[in-house]
Short mmCIF file of C-alpha atoms in Angstrom, two decimals:
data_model
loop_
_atom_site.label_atom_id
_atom_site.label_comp_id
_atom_site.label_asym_id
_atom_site.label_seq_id
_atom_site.Cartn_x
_atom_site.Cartn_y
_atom_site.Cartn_z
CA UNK S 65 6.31 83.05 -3.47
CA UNK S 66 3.39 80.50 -3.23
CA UNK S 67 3.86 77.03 -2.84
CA UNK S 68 1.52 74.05 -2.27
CA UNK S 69 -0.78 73.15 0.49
CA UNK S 70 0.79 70.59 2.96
CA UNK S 71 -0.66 67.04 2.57
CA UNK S 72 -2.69 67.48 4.82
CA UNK S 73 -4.18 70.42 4.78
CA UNK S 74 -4.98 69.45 0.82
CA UNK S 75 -6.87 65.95 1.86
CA UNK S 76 -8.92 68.25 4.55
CA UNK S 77 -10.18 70.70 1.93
CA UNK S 78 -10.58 68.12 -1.23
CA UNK S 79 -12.84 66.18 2.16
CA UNK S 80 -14.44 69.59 2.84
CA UNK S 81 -15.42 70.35 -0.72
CA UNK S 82 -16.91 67.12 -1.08
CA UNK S 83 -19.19 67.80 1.64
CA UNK S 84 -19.67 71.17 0.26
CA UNK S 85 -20.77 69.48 -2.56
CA UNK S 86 -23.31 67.18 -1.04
CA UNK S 87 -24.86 70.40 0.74
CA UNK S 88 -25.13 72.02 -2.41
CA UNK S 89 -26.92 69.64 -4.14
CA UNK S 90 -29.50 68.96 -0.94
CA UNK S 91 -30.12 73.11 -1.16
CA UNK S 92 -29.17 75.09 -3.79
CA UNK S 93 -31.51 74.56 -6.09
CA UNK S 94 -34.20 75.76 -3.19
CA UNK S 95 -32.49 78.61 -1.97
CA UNK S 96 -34.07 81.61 -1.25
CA UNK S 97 -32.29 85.01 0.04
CA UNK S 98 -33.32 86.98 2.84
CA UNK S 99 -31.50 90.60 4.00
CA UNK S 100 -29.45 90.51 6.75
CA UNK S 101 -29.39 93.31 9.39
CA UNK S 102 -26.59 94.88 7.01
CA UNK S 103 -28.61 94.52 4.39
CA UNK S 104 -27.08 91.69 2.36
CA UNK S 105 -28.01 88.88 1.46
CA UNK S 106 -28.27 85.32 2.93
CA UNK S 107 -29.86 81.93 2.76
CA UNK S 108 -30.43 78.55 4.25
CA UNK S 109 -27.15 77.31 2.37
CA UNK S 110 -25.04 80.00 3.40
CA UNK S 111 -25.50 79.17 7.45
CA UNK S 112 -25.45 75.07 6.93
CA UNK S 113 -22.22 75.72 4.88
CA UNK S 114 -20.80 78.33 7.35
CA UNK S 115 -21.64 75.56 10.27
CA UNK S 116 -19.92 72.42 8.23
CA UNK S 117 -16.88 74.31 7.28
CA UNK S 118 -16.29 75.50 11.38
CA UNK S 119 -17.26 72.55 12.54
CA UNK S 120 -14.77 70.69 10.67
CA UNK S 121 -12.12 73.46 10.82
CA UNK S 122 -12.26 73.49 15.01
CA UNK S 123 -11.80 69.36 14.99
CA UNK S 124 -8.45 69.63 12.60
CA UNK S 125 -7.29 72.18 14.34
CA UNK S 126 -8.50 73.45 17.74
CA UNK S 127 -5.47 75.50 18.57
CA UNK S 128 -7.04 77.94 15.70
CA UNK S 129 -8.99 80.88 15.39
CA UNK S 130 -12.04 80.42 12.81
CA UNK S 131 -14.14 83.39 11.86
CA UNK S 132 -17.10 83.21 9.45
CA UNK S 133 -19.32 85.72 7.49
CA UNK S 134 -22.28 84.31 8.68
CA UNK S 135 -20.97 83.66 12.92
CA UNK S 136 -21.57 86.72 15.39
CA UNK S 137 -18.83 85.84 17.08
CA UNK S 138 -15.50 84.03 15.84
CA UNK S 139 -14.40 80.86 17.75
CA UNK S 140 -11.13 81.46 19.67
CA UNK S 141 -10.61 85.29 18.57
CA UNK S 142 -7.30 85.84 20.49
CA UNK S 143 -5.60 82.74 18.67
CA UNK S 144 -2.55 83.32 16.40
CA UNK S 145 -3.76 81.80 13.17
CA UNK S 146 -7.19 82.48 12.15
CA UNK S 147 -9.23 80.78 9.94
CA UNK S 148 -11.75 83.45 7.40
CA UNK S 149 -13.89 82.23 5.56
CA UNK S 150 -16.87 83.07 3.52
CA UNK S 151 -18.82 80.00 2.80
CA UNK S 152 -21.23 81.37 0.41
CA UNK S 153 -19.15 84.28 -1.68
CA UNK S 154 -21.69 85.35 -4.41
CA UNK S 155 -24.88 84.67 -2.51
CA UNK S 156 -27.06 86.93 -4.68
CA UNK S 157 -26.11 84.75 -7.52
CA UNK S 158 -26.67 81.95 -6.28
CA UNK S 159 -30.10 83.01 -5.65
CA UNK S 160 -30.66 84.00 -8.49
CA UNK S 161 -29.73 80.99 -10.37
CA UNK S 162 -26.35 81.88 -11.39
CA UNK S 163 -23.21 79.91 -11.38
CA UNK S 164 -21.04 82.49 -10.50
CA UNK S 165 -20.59 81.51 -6.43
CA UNK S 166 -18.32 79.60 -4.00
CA UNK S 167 -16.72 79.00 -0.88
CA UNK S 168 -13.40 81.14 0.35
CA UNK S 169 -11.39 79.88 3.40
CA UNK S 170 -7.87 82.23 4.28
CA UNK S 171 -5.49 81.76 6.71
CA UNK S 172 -4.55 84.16 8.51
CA UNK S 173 -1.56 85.18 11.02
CA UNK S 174 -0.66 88.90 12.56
CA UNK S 175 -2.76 89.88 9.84
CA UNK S 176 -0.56 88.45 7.22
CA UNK S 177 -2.38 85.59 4.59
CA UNK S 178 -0.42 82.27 4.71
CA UNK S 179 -2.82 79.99 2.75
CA UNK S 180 -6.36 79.83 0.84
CA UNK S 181 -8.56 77.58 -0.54
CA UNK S 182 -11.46 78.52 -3.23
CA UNK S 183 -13.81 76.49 -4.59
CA UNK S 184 -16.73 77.06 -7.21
CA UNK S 185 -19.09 73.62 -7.58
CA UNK S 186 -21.17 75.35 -10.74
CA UNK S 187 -17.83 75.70 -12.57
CA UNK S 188 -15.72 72.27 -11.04
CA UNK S 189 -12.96 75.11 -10.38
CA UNK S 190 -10.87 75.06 -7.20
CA UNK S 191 -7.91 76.61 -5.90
CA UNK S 192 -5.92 75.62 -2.82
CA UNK S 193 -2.81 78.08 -2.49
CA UNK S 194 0.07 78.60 0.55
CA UNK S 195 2.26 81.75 0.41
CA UNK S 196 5.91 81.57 1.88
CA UNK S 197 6.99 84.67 3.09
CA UNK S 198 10.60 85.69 2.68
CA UNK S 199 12.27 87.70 5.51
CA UNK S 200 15.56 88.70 5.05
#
């Protein structure tokens, strides 16, 4: 069953998509992929977005986990909840001029998803979704 974001967690991600927003419009249009050591791609966007989104993720809630695409290491690994996110999904697009890229944040606990949060700033889409699991 999924049900709504708590109040809070919605005003933190509408606040965090806003400054996604801002730090799209300061870089994308200048963005420029290199290859990563796995051989995909990344750019200057990718790593300030990776650093906003954790930065503001470890203030809200430092009990948490967060792991990122673009981190070596995640911050607090042995936490229950863990925050996943890729901050640039679709970075080859994006450097290529296409609108087809966004942001994806998941919660995560015992390796179950509780909640996510997607947002695309070419298209204006989001999505901010909990799931409420039933045990019986």
């Amino acid at each position: 069953m999924t049900v709504s974001p708590s109040p809070r967690r919605f005003a933190l991600f509408a606040d965090i998509f806003a400054a996604y927003d801002d730090l799209v419009r300061e870089t994308a249009a200048h963005v420029a992929a290199s290859e990563k050591a796995d051989g995909t791609a990344v750019t200057q966007l990718d790593m300030a977005a990776s650093t906003l989104i954790v930065d503001t993720l470890q203030r809200a809630f430092p009990d948490m986990g967060v792991i990122s695409e673009e981190m070596r290491e995640g911050v607090r690994p042995g936490a229950a909840q863990q925050w996943v996110l890729d901050p640039v999904d679709g970075t080859a697009s994006l450097s290529r001029g296409f609108p087809i890229w966004g942001m994806g944040v998941g919660l995560m606990a015992a390796h179950e998803a509780l909640e996510g949060y997607l947002y695309f700033p070419a298209l204006g889409e989001s999505l901010m979704y909990a799931i409420a699991w039933l045990v019986s």
